[in-house]
Coordinates of C-alpha atoms and ligand atoms in Angstrom, one line a residue:
Chain C
M1 CA -0.5 20.3 -1.4
G2 CA -1.8 21.2 1.9
Q3 CA -0.7 21.7 5.5
P4 CA 2.4 19.8 6.6
I5 CA 1.1 16.6 8.1
V6 CA 4.4 15.6 9.5
R7 CA 7.2 17.9 10.7
L8 CA 10.6 16.7 11.8
Q9 CA 12.3 19.4 13.7
D10 CA 16.1 19.0 14.4
V11 CA 15.5 15.4 15.2
T12 CA 18.5 13.8 16.7
K13 CA 19.0 10.2 18.0
K14 CA 21.9 9.1 20.0
I15 CA 22.5 5.6 21.1
G16 CA 25.3 5.5 23.6
S17 CA 27.8 7.9 22.2
R18 CA 26.9 7.3 18.6
T19 CA 24.8 9.8 16.8
I20 CA 22.6 7.8 14.5
I21 CA 20.3 10.6 13.3
D22 CA 21.8 14.1 13.2
K23 CA 19.5 17.2 13.2
L24 CA 17.0 16.0 10.6
T25 CA 14.5 18.6 9.6
L26 CA 11.7 17.7 7.1
D27 CA 8.1 18.7 6.3
V28 CA 5.7 16.5 4.4
P29 CA 2.5 18.1 3.3
S30 CA -0.7 16.2 2.8
G31 CA -1.2 14.9 -0.7
E32 CA 2.4 14.3 -1.3
V33 CA 4.3 11.1 -1.8
F34 CA 7.6 11.6 -0.1
G35 CA 10.6 9.3 -0.7
F36 CA 13.2 8.7 1.9
L37 CA 16.3 7.4 0.2
G38 CA 19.5 6.3 1.7
P39 CA 22.1 3.4 1.6
N40 CA 22.0 0.6 4.1
G41 CA 22.5 1.9 7.6
A42 CA 21.8 5.5 6.7
G43 CA 19.1 5.8 9.4
K44 CA 15.9 5.4 7.5
T45 CA 14.3 2.8 9.8
T46 CA 15.6 4.6 12.9
T47 CA 13.9 7.8 11.7
I48 CA 10.7 5.9 11.0
R49 CA 10.8 4.3 14.5
M50 CA 11.0 7.7 16.0
M51 CA 8.1 9.0 13.8
V52 CA 5.8 6.2 15.2
G53 CA 7.0 6.5 18.8
L54 CA 8.8 3.2 19.0
M55 CA 12.0 5.0 19.8
S56 CA 12.5 8.0 21.9
I57 CA 13.9 11.2 20.3
T58 CA 17.2 12.4 21.9
S59 CA 16.5 16.0 20.9
G60 CA 14.2 17.8 18.6
D61 CA 10.6 16.8 18.0
I62 CA 8.3 15.2 15.5
L63 CA 4.8 16.7 15.0
I64 CA 2.1 14.7 13.3
D65 CA -1.0 16.7 12.4
G66 CA 0.2 19.3 15.0
H67 CA 0.7 16.8 17.8
S68 CA 4.0 15.9 19.3
I69 CA 4.8 12.2 19.0
S70 CA 6.7 12.3 22.3
N71 CA 4.2 14.2 24.5
Q72 CA 0.8 13.6 22.8
F73 CA 1.5 10.1 21.5
E74 CA -2.1 8.9 21.4
K75 CA -3.3 12.0 19.5
A76 CA -0.3 12.0 17.1
I77 CA -0.4 8.3 16.2
R78 CA -4.2 8.3 15.7
H79 CA -3.9 9.3 12.0
V80 CA -0.8 7.2 11.2
G81 CA -0.7 3.9 9.4
A82 CA 2.7 2.3 9.2
I83 CA 4.9 -0.6 8.3
V84 CA 8.2 -0.5 10.2
E85 CA 10.8 -2.8 8.6
N86 CA 9.0 -6.1 7.9
P87 CA 5.3 -6.4 8.5
E88 CA 5.3 -8.9 11.3
M89 CA 2.0 -10.6 12.0
Y90 CA 0.7 -13.2 14.4
K91 CA 1.6 -16.3 12.4
Y92 CA -0.7 -18.6 14.4
M93 CA -3.7 -16.5 13.4
T94 CA -5.3 -16.1 10.0
G95 CA -4.8 -12.9 8.0
Y96 CA -8.4 -12.0 8.8
Q97 CA -7.9 -12.5 12.5
N98 CA -4.8 -10.3 12.4
L99 CA -6.8 -7.5 10.7
I100 CA -9.6 -7.8 13.2
H101 CA -7.1 -7.6 16.0
F102 CA -5.7 -4.3 14.7
A103 CA -9.1 -3.0 13.8
R104 CA -10.3 -3.5 17.4
M105 CA -7.6 -1.1 18.6
I106 CA -9.1 1.8 16.7
P107 CA -12.7 2.8 17.2
G108 CA -15.0 3.0 14.2
I109 CA -13.6 0.3 11.9
T110 CA -16.4 -1.8 10.6
S111 CA -16.1 -5.4 9.4
H112 CA -17.2 -4.0 6.1
R113 CA -14.1 -1.8 6.0
V114 CA -11.9 -4.8 6.9
R115 CA -13.3 -6.8 3.9
E116 CA -12.9 -3.8 1.7
V117 CA -9.3 -3.4 2.6
V118 CA -8.7 -7.2 2.0
S119 CA -9.9 -6.9 -1.6
L120 CA -8.0 -3.7 -2.1
V121 CA -4.7 -5.6 -1.4
G122 CA -5.9 -8.6 -3.3
L123 CA -5.8 -11.1 -0.5
D124 CA -9.5 -12.3 -0.7
A125 CA -8.5 -15.9 -1.7
R126 CA -6.1 -16.5 1.2
I127 CA -7.3 -14.2 4.0
H128 CA -8.7 -17.0 6.1
D129 CA -5.5 -19.0 5.9
K130 CA -3.0 -18.9 8.7
V131 CA -0.3 -16.2 8.2
R132 CA 2.3 -18.9 8.8
T133 CA 1.4 -20.2 5.3
Y134 CA 1.8 -16.8 3.5
S135 CA 4.6 -15.9 1.1
L136 CA 6.7 -12.8 1.7
G137 CA 4.7 -10.8 -0.8
M138 CA 1.4 -11.8 0.8
R139 CA 2.7 -10.7 4.2
Q140 CA 3.7 -7.4 2.7
R141 CA 0.1 -7.0 1.3
L142 CA -1.3 -7.9 4.7
G143 CA 1.0 -5.3 6.2
V144 CA -0.3 -2.7 3.8
A145 CA -3.8 -3.7 4.7
Q146 CA -3.3 -3.2 8.4
A147 CA -1.7 0.2 7.7
I148 CA -4.6 1.6 5.7
L149 CA -7.5 0.1 7.8
H150 CA -8.3 3.3 9.6
N151 CA -7.9 5.7 6.6
P152 CA -4.8 7.4 8.0
K153 CA -3.7 10.9 7.0
L154 CA -0.1 9.8 7.1
L155 CA 1.1 6.5 5.7
I156 CA 4.6 5.5 6.6
L157 CA 6.0 2.6 4.7
D158 CA 9.5 1.2 5.3
E159 CA 10.6 -0.5 2.1
P160 CA 7.1 -1.6 1.2
T161 CA 8.0 -3.1 -2.2
N162 CA 10.4 -5.6 -0.5
G163 CA 9.1 -9.0 -1.6
L164 CA 6.4 -7.8 -4.0
D165 CA 6.2 -9.1 -7.5
P166 CA 6.2 -6.6 -10.4
A167 CA 2.4 -6.5 -10.6
G168 CA 2.3 -6.0 -6.8
I169 CA 4.8 -3.2 -6.9
R170 CA 2.8 -1.5 -9.7
E171 CA -0.5 -1.9 -7.8
L172 CA 1.1 -0.5 -4.7
R173 CA 2.5 2.5 -6.6
D174 CA -0.7 3.3 -8.3
Y175 CA -2.6 2.9 -5.0
L176 CA -0.2 5.2 -3.1
R177 CA -0.4 7.8 -5.8
K178 CA -4.2 7.6 -5.8
M179 CA -4.4 7.9 -2.0
A180 CA -2.2 11.0 -2.2
Q181 CA -4.0 12.7 -5.0
Q182 CA -7.6 11.8 -4.3
E183 CA -7.7 11.5 -0.5
G184 CA -4.9 13.9 0.4
V185 CA -2.9 11.3 2.3
A186 CA 0.7 12.1 2.9
V187 CA 2.8 9.1 2.1
F188 CA 6.3 8.6 3.5
V189 CA 8.1 5.8 1.8
S190 CA 11.6 4.6 2.4
S191 CA 13.4 2.5 -0.1
H192 CA 16.7 1.5 -1.7
L193 CA 14.9 1.0 -5.0
L194 CA 15.9 4.3 -6.5
S195 CA 14.2 3.8 -9.8
E196 CA 11.1 2.9 -7.8
M197 CA 11.2 6.2 -6.0
E198 CA 11.4 8.2 -9.2
L199 CA 8.2 6.6 -10.4
M200 CA 6.1 7.1 -7.3
C201 CA 7.4 10.1 -5.4
D202 CA 6.8 13.8 -5.7
R203 CA 9.9 14.7 -3.6
V204 CA 12.8 12.6 -2.4
A205 CA 15.0 13.2 0.6
I206 CA 18.4 11.6 0.5
I207 CA 20.1 10.8 3.8
Q208 CA 23.4 9.3 4.6
N209 CA 25.0 8.6 7.9
G210 CA 22.0 10.1 9.6
R211 CA 22.3 13.4 7.9
L212 CA 20.0 14.9 5.3
I213 CA 22.0 15.5 2.2
D214 CA 19.4 16.8 -0.1
V215 CA 15.7 17.1 -0.8
R216 CA 14.6 17.4 -4.4
T217 CA 11.6 17.4 -6.5
V218 CA 11.2 14.6 -8.9
Q219 CA 10.2 15.7 -12.4
S220 CA 8.0 12.9 -13.3
T221 CA 7.8 13.7 -17.0
D222 CA 11.4 13.3 -18.2
K223 CA 13.0 12.3 -14.9
A224 CA 16.1 14.1 -16.1
V225 CA 17.2 16.4 -13.3
I226 CA 20.6 17.2 -14.6
A227 CA 21.7 16.4 -18.1
R228 CA 25.3 15.9 -19.3
T229 CA 26.1 16.3 -22.9
L230 CA 28.9 14.7 -24.8
F231 CA 30.3 16.5 -27.9
E232 CA 32.3 14.6 -30.4
V233 CA 34.8 17.1 -31.9
D234 CA 37.9 17.2 -34.0
R235 CA 40.1 19.1 -31.5
P236 CA 39.0 18.5 -27.8
E237 CA 41.7 20.8 -26.3
A238 CA 40.8 23.7 -28.5
A239 CA 37.1 23.1 -27.7
L240 CA 37.9 23.4 -24.0
E241 CA 39.8 26.6 -24.6
A242 CA 36.9 28.0 -26.5
L243 CA 34.6 27.2 -23.6
A244 CA 37.0 28.7 -21.1
A245 CA 37.1 31.9 -23.1
S246 CA 33.4 32.2 -22.4
E247 CA 33.9 31.2 -18.8
L248 CA 32.4 27.8 -19.2
T249 CA 34.0 24.5 -18.2
G250 CA 34.0 21.1 -19.8
T251 CA 36.0 17.9 -19.5
I252 CA 37.7 15.7 -21.9
E253 CA 36.0 12.3 -22.1
G254 CA 38.0 9.7 -23.9
A255 CA 39.3 10.3 -27.4
G256 CA 37.8 13.2 -29.2
N257 CA 34.9 13.9 -26.8
I258 CA 34.2 16.7 -24.4
A259 CA 31.5 16.7 -21.8
V260 CA 29.5 19.6 -20.4
E261 CA 26.9 19.7 -17.6
G262 CA 23.7 21.5 -18.1
D263 CA 20.2 21.3 -19.5
K264 CA 19.2 21.0 -23.2
L265 CA 19.2 24.7 -23.8
F266 CA 22.7 25.0 -22.5
A267 CA 23.8 22.2 -24.7
A268 CA 22.5 24.1 -27.7
Q269 CA 24.4 27.2 -26.7
V270 CA 27.6 25.2 -26.3
N271 CA 27.2 23.8 -29.7
E272 CA 26.7 27.2 -31.2
L273 CA 29.9 28.5 -29.4
L274 CA 31.9 25.5 -30.7
V275 CA 30.8 26.0 -34.2
R276 CA 31.5 29.7 -34.1
S277 CA 35.0 29.0 -32.8
G278 CA 35.7 26.8 -35.9
I279 CA 35.6 23.5 -34.2
K280 CA 34.0 20.7 -36.0
V281 CA 31.2 19.0 -34.1
F282 CA 30.7 15.4 -35.4
G283 CA 28.1 14.4 -32.9
I284 CA 26.1 15.4 -29.9
R285 CA 24.9 12.9 -27.3
A286 CA 22.8 13.8 -24.3
E287 CA 23.4 11.7 -21.2
I288 CA 20.4 11.8 -19.0
K289 CA 21.3 11.3 -15.3
S290 CA 18.7 9.4 -13.5
L291 CA 18.0 9.9 -9.8
E292 CA 19.9 6.7 -9.3
D293 CA 23.1 8.2 -10.8
Q294 CA 22.7 11.3 -8.7
F295 CA 22.1 9.3 -5.6
L296 CA 25.2 7.2 -6.1
E297 CA 27.2 10.3 -6.9
M298 CA 26.0 12.1 -3.8
T299 CA 26.5 9.2 -1.4
G300 CA 29.8 8.4 -3.1
G301 CA 28.5 4.8 -3.8
E302 CA 30.5 3.8 -0.8
G303 CA 29.8 0.8 1.4
I304 CA 27.8 0.8 4.6
G305 CA 28.9 3.7 6.7
Chain G
M1 CA -13.8 1.6 28.8
A2 CA -15.6 -0.5 26.1
D3 CA -12.5 0.2 24.0
F4 CA -10.2 -1.1 26.7
M5 CA -12.2 -4.3 26.7
N6 CA -11.2 -4.6 23.1
L7 CA -7.6 -4.7 24.1
I8 CA -8.3 -7.5 26.6
R9 CA -10.3 -9.4 23.9
N10 CA -7.3 -9.1 21.7
E11 CA -4.9 -10.4 24.3
N12 CA -7.3 -13.2 25.2
M13 CA -7.5 -14.2 21.5
K14 CA -3.8 -14.5 21.4
M15 CA -3.6 -16.3 24.7
F16 CA -6.4 -18.8 24.3
R17 CA -6.7 -19.5 20.6
R18 CA -3.5 -21.6 20.5
P19 CA -2.8 -25.3 20.3
R20 CA -0.9 -25.1 23.5
L21 CA -4.2 -24.5 25.4
F22 CA -5.4 -28.0 24.5
V23 CA -2.0 -29.5 25.4
M24 CA -2.1 -27.9 28.8
L25 CA -5.7 -28.8 29.4
G26 CA -5.0 -32.4 28.3
I27 CA -2.1 -32.7 30.7
I28 CA -4.1 -31.5 33.6
V29 CA -7.2 -33.6 33.0
G30 CA -5.0 -36.6 32.1
L31 CA -3.0 -36.3 35.4
V32 CA -6.2 -36.0 37.4
I33 CA -7.7 -39.1 35.7
V34 CA -4.6 -41.1 36.2
F35 CA -4.1 -40.0 39.8
S36 CA -7.7 -40.7 40.8
G37 CA -7.8 -43.9 38.8
V38 CA -4.8 -45.3 40.7
W39 CA -6.3 -44.2 44.0
F40 CA -9.7 -45.7 43.2
S41 CA -8.2 -49.0 42.1
V42 CA -6.2 -49.2 45.4
D43 CA -8.9 -48.4 47.9
K44 CA -12.0 -49.6 45.8
G45 CA -13.7 -46.2 46.1
E46 CA -13.8 -46.1 49.9
S47 CA -12.4 -42.6 50.3
A48 CA -14.7 -39.6 50.4
M49 CA -14.5 -37.5 47.2
W50 CA -13.4 -34.4 49.1
E51 CA -10.4 -36.1 50.6
V52 CA -9.2 -37.1 47.2
V53 CA -9.8 -33.7 45.7
I54 CA -7.8 -32.0 48.5
T55 CA -5.0 -34.4 48.3
E56 CA -4.7 -34.2 44.6
T57 CA -4.7 -30.4 44.8
M58 CA -1.7 -30.6 47.2
F59 CA 0.2 -32.8 44.8
L60 CA -0.8 -31.3 41.4
Y61 CA -1.6 -27.7 41.8
W62 CA 1.9 -26.5 41.1
I63 CA 1.4 -27.4 37.5
I64 CA -1.3 -24.7 37.2
T65 CA 1.2 -22.2 38.5
I66 CA 3.8 -23.3 36.0
F67 CA 1.3 -23.1 33.1
A68 CA 0.1 -19.7 34.2
A69 CA 3.7 -18.5 34.4
I70 CA 4.5 -19.9 30.9
A71 CA 1.5 -18.0 29.5
S72 CA 2.4 -14.7 31.2
A73 CA 6.0 -15.0 30.3
S74 CA 5.3 -15.5 26.7
T75 CA 2.7 -12.8 26.3
V76 CA 5.2 -9.9 26.3
A77 CA 8.4 -11.8 25.3
E78 CA 6.7 -13.4 22.2
E79 CA 5.6 -10.0 20.9
F80 CA 9.3 -8.9 21.0
S81 CA 10.7 -12.1 19.5
S82 CA 8.2 -12.1 16.7
G83 CA 8.5 -8.4 16.1
T84 CA 4.8 -7.9 16.4
I85 CA 5.4 -5.6 19.3
K86 CA 6.0 -2.7 16.9
M87 CA 2.6 -3.4 15.2
L88 CA 1.0 -3.4 18.6
L89 CA 2.6 -0.2 19.9
I90 CA 1.8 2.0 16.9
R91 CA -1.9 2.2 17.8
P92 CA -3.6 5.0 19.7
W93 CA -3.0 3.4 23.0
S94 CA -0.5 4.2 25.7
R95 CA 2.1 1.6 26.4
S96 CA 0.8 1.4 30.0
K97 CA -2.6 0.4 28.8
I98 CA -1.3 -2.2 26.4
L99 CA 0.8 -3.7 29.1
L100 CA -2.2 -3.7 31.5
S101 CA -4.3 -5.6 29.0
K102 CA -1.6 -8.2 28.7
Y103 CA -1.3 -8.5 32.5
I104 CA -5.1 -8.8 33.0
S105 CA -5.2 -11.5 30.3
S106 CA -2.4 -13.4 32.0
L107 CA -4.3 -13.4 35.3
L108 CA -7.5 -14.5 33.4
F109 CA -5.5 -17.4 31.9
A110 CA -4.3 -18.4 35.4
L111 CA -7.8 -18.2 36.7
F112 CA -9.2 -20.2 33.8
F113 CA -6.7 -23.0 34.5
A114 CA -7.2 -22.9 38.3
V115 CA -11.0 -23.3 37.7
A116 CA -10.5 -25.9 35.0
F117 CA -8.3 -27.9 37.3
L118 CA -10.8 -27.7 40.2
A119 CA -13.7 -28.6 37.9
S120 CA -11.9 -31.6 36.5
L121 CA -10.9 -32.7 40.0
M122 CA -14.5 -32.5 41.3
L123 CA -16.0 -34.1 38.2
V124 CA -13.6 -37.0 38.0
N125 CA -13.7 -37.7 41.7
W126 CA -17.4 -37.3 42.0
I127 CA -17.9 -39.9 39.2
L128 CA -15.3 -42.3 40.7
F129 CA -15.8 -42.0 44.4
D130 CA -19.4 -40.9 44.7
L131 CA -21.2 -42.5 41.8
L132 CA -19.1 -45.7 41.3
G133 CA -17.6 -46.1 44.8
N134 CA -19.2 -45.6 48.2
G135 CA -16.8 -42.8 49.3
T136 CA -17.5 -42.5 53.0
V137 CA -14.1 -42.7 54.7
D138 CA -13.1 -39.1 55.4
R139 CA -9.9 -38.9 57.3
L140 CA -9.2 -35.2 56.6
S141 CA -12.4 -33.8 58.1
D142 CA -11.7 -35.9 61.2
V143 CA -8.2 -34.4 61.5
M144 CA -8.9 -30.8 60.6
G145 CA -12.2 -30.4 62.4
V146 CA -13.6 -28.2 59.5
S147 CA -15.9 -29.1 56.7
N148 CA -14.1 -30.2 53.6
I149 CA -15.7 -27.8 51.3
E150 CA -14.8 -24.8 53.4
Y151 CA -11.3 -26.1 53.7
L152 CA -11.0 -26.7 50.0
F153 CA -12.0 -23.2 49.0
K154 CA -9.8 -21.5 51.5
Y155 CA -6.9 -23.7 50.5
Y156 CA -7.6 -22.9 46.8
G157 CA -7.8 -19.2 47.5
L158 CA -4.4 -19.2 49.2
L159 CA -2.9 -21.2 46.5
F160 CA -4.2 -18.8 43.8
L161 CA -2.7 -15.8 45.6
G162 CA 0.7 -17.5 45.3
T163 CA 0.0 -18.2 41.6
M164 CA -0.8 -14.5 41.0
M165 CA 2.4 -13.6 42.6
T166 CA 4.4 -16.0 40.4
V167 CA 2.5 -14.8 37.3
T168 CA 3.5 -11.2 38.3
I169 CA 7.1 -12.2 38.7
S170 CA 7.3 -14.0 35.4
F171 CA 5.5 -11.2 33.7
M172 CA 8.0 -8.8 35.0
L173 CA 11.0 -10.9 34.0
S174 CA 9.7 -11.4 30.5
T175 CA 9.1 -7.7 30.1
V176 CA 12.5 -6.7 31.5
F177 CA 14.6 -9.3 29.7
R178 CA 12.3 -9.9 26.7
S179 CA 13.0 -13.6 27.1
S180 CA 10.3 -16.1 28.0
I181 CA 12.8 -18.9 28.6
L182 CA 14.4 -16.9 31.4
A183 CA 11.0 -16.0 32.9
I184 CA 9.7 -19.6 32.8
A185 CA 12.9 -21.0 34.2
T186 CA 12.7 -18.6 37.1
A187 CA 9.1 -19.5 37.7
L188 CA 10.0 -23.2 37.8
F189 CA 12.9 -22.5 40.1
I190 CA 10.6 -20.5 42.5
E191 CA 8.1 -23.4 42.5
I192 CA 10.7 -25.9 43.3
V193 CA 12.4 -23.8 46.0
V194 CA 9.2 -22.8 47.6
N195 CA 7.7 -26.3 47.7
N196 CA 10.8 -28.0 48.9
F197 CA 13.2 -25.8 50.8
M198 CA 11.2 -22.9 52.3
Q199 CA 10.0 -25.0 55.3
L200 CA 13.7 -25.4 56.2
L201 CA 14.5 -21.7 55.8
A202 CA 11.6 -20.7 58.0
F203 CA 13.5 -22.2 60.9
V204 CA 16.7 -20.1 60.3
K205 CA 16.8 -17.5 63.0
Y206 CA 17.8 -14.3 61.3
K207 CA 15.4 -11.4 61.3
W208 CA 15.8 -10.6 57.6
I209 CA 14.6 -14.1 56.7
D210 CA 11.1 -12.9 57.5
Y211 CA 11.2 -10.4 54.6
V212 CA 12.5 -12.8 51.9
L213 CA 9.9 -13.1 49.2
F214 CA 10.1 -16.9 48.9
V215 CA 9.2 -17.4 52.6
H216 CA 5.7 -15.9 51.9
L217 CA 4.9 -17.4 48.5
D218 CA 3.3 -20.5 49.8
L219 CA 0.4 -19.2 51.9
T220 CA -1.2 -22.6 52.4
K221 CA 0.5 -22.9 55.7
Y222 CA -2.2 -20.6 57.0
V223 CA -5.0 -22.8 55.9
G224 CA -5.5 -24.1 59.4
G225 CA -5.3 -20.8 61.1
N226 CA -3.9 -17.3 60.8
E227 CA -0.7 -18.0 62.6
Y228 CA 2.1 -20.3 61.6
N229 CA 5.6 -20.6 63.0
G230 CA 5.5 -17.1 64.6
M231 CA 4.2 -15.3 61.5
T232 CA 0.7 -14.2 60.6
L233 CA -1.3 -14.3 57.4
G234 CA -1.5 -10.5 57.6
F235 CA 2.2 -10.1 57.8
S236 CA 2.8 -12.4 54.9
L237 CA 0.2 -10.5 52.8
A238 CA 1.9 -7.2 53.7
V239 CA 5.3 -8.4 52.7
L240 CA 3.9 -9.8 49.4
G241 CA 2.0 -6.6 48.8
V242 CA 5.2 -4.5 49.1
Y243 CA 7.0 -6.8 46.6
Y244 CA 4.0 -6.8 44.3
V245 CA 3.9 -3.0 44.1
L246 CA 7.7 -2.9 43.5
F247 CA 7.5 -5.5 40.7
M248 CA 4.6 -3.7 39.0
V249 CA 6.3 -0.3 39.1
L250 CA 9.5 -1.7 37.7
T251 CA 7.7 -3.6 34.9
W252 CA 5.7 -0.6 33.8
Y253 CA 8.6 1.8 34.1
I254 CA 10.8 -0.4 31.9
F255 CA 8.2 -1.1 29.3
N256 CA 7.3 2.6 29.0
K257 CA 10.9 3.7 28.6
R258 CA 12.3 1.1 26.3
D259 CA 13.3 1.8 22.7
V260 CA 11.6 -0.8 20.5
A261 CA 14.0 -2.0 17.9
A262 CA 12.7 -5.5 17.5
Ligands
LIG401 N1 19.4 -0.4 18.6 C1 20.5 0.1 18.0 N2 21.6 0.2 18.7 C2 22.8 0.7 18.1 N3 22.8 1.1 16.8 C3 21.7 1.0 16.1 C4 20.5 0.5 16.6 N4 19.6 0.4 15.6 C5 20.2 0.9 14.5 N5 21.5 1.2 14.8 C6 22.5 1.8 13.9 O1 21.9 3.0 13.3 C7 22.2 3.1 12.0 C8 21.0 3.3 11.1 O2 20.2 2.1 11.1 P1 18.8 2.0 10.3 O3 18.3 0.6 10.6 O4 18.0 3.1 10.7 O5 19.3 2.1 8.8 P2 18.4 2.0 7.5 O6 18.6 3.2 6.8 O7 17.1 1.6 7.8 O8 19.2 0.8 6.7 P3 18.6 -0.3 5.8 O9 18.6 0.3 4.4 O10 19.7 -1.4 5.8 O11 17.3 -0.8 6.3 C9 23.0 1.9 11.6 O12 24.4 2.2 11.6 C10 22.8 0.9 12.7 O13 23.9 0.1 13.0
LIG402 MG1 15.8 -0.1 7.3

């Protein structure tokens, strides 16, 4: 992990009297795949629009590679590749012409590089067809191609897996991880696909109603951030009392079950305590909470806010 | 600078590599052939080629202005409606320069069509009236007292200034309202008003009438001399210049400020 490539400092966006983004502060270092998670209307796309200078920032600032996106736009955007919402292309041109078009806007991109990127996203067979004839997934691939043409230091992708088939999602995931690890690119991905984020991100920020709720590290090995353990016992009430005596809390879950929150070691300690208190433990079941469960819990699983 | 040329190349690619180019060219060349063909069959090729060229310019040139206005209206509005504007604006180029490349390419498109129109006029009429006919009767030169070729180029230049102004207006409207339909409709409206009603308005005796944009859009009234109905070419150009600067400032200001949520 290196220097922060992108810094959001107290970023606020107001449209009219509505506050859409409220004092968002984030750092993404190079070499990290950073997930940006939130329900519909949370403000993910709005944040990304501000990061690439499409929308003005009401207050606060965004620095990319040390340059302010509002005051030094050309320097800041130089090392950014992005897909904002859907990758819209010129439909009346071929995929190749579209890439040439964007390649011309940045000095130093050779036609060799353009072809290299085309095979990287697996579009060789159709690149000389008009974009009009592309499927959604093919457009998404072309979108990724235009974003990585100039070897950016920061890659911003707004729901990049939208429309990709399982193989495509997997390729993209592997590619993003490789870019981050081998080339030190900072990758900023937004998504609703929570399980997807767990698989590809190092850290995930969760936003809701324009506010940052939490930033957490994803443990890629067991993905279990918080475990909940269910104990099947003969006397649930007595078990809770025994826990309370040691200043621990649990809840009664259905008939003859109590649940405690904590990691594996904690579960073992609870088991020991219960046995010592003369309570019969018939079974122990660990419930692993995925990021998805946590996400739904934190955002209350409510509708679009 | 070489880099900025790349932006113009991009805009030209989007402007010219479209099926509509051939439709527009087809309409223009077709109209010229039909018009000249009818004329030829009526007078058996007696008229001088220049007379036909100038007359057809008077009748048909407005189509060039409309085509140029359509192209300039769609260059910005289409990027918004297709959403490609966000792909375009996230490159290391200021919005002003991107807009400038679009404006320049709009003017190049107008120039291309003006030249294509003139070329097809000259070619078709040269073939018909010079090669096939015996084109000697030249009523225009007799009336105007100037050589036809000089008259033609002056006339064309004045027409093109009007086209540039209309292109600028339609470019502004499409940038401000992000709707090409509105911009094209306005351009059409301007053409109709200027070609049909302005002559009347020029006789209304209010001082402010002299500063109305429409009064000055058709500069061809100065083709015979620098004065017309109490106004001079210089005055008209000055009024147009003020409007031009105003329109350009407004267009660039709005484009730079706008939040892009397409
Ligand atoms: N131009 C706009 N004017 C007013 N409100 C807007 C505008 N753009 C977005 N919003 C509001 O801002 C909020 C955030 O929208 P945004 O598109 O950023 O959400 P999102 O997190 O990307 O959602 P999704 O997951 O559906 O893509 C929404 O409540 C939306 O209604
Ligand atoms: Mg979104």
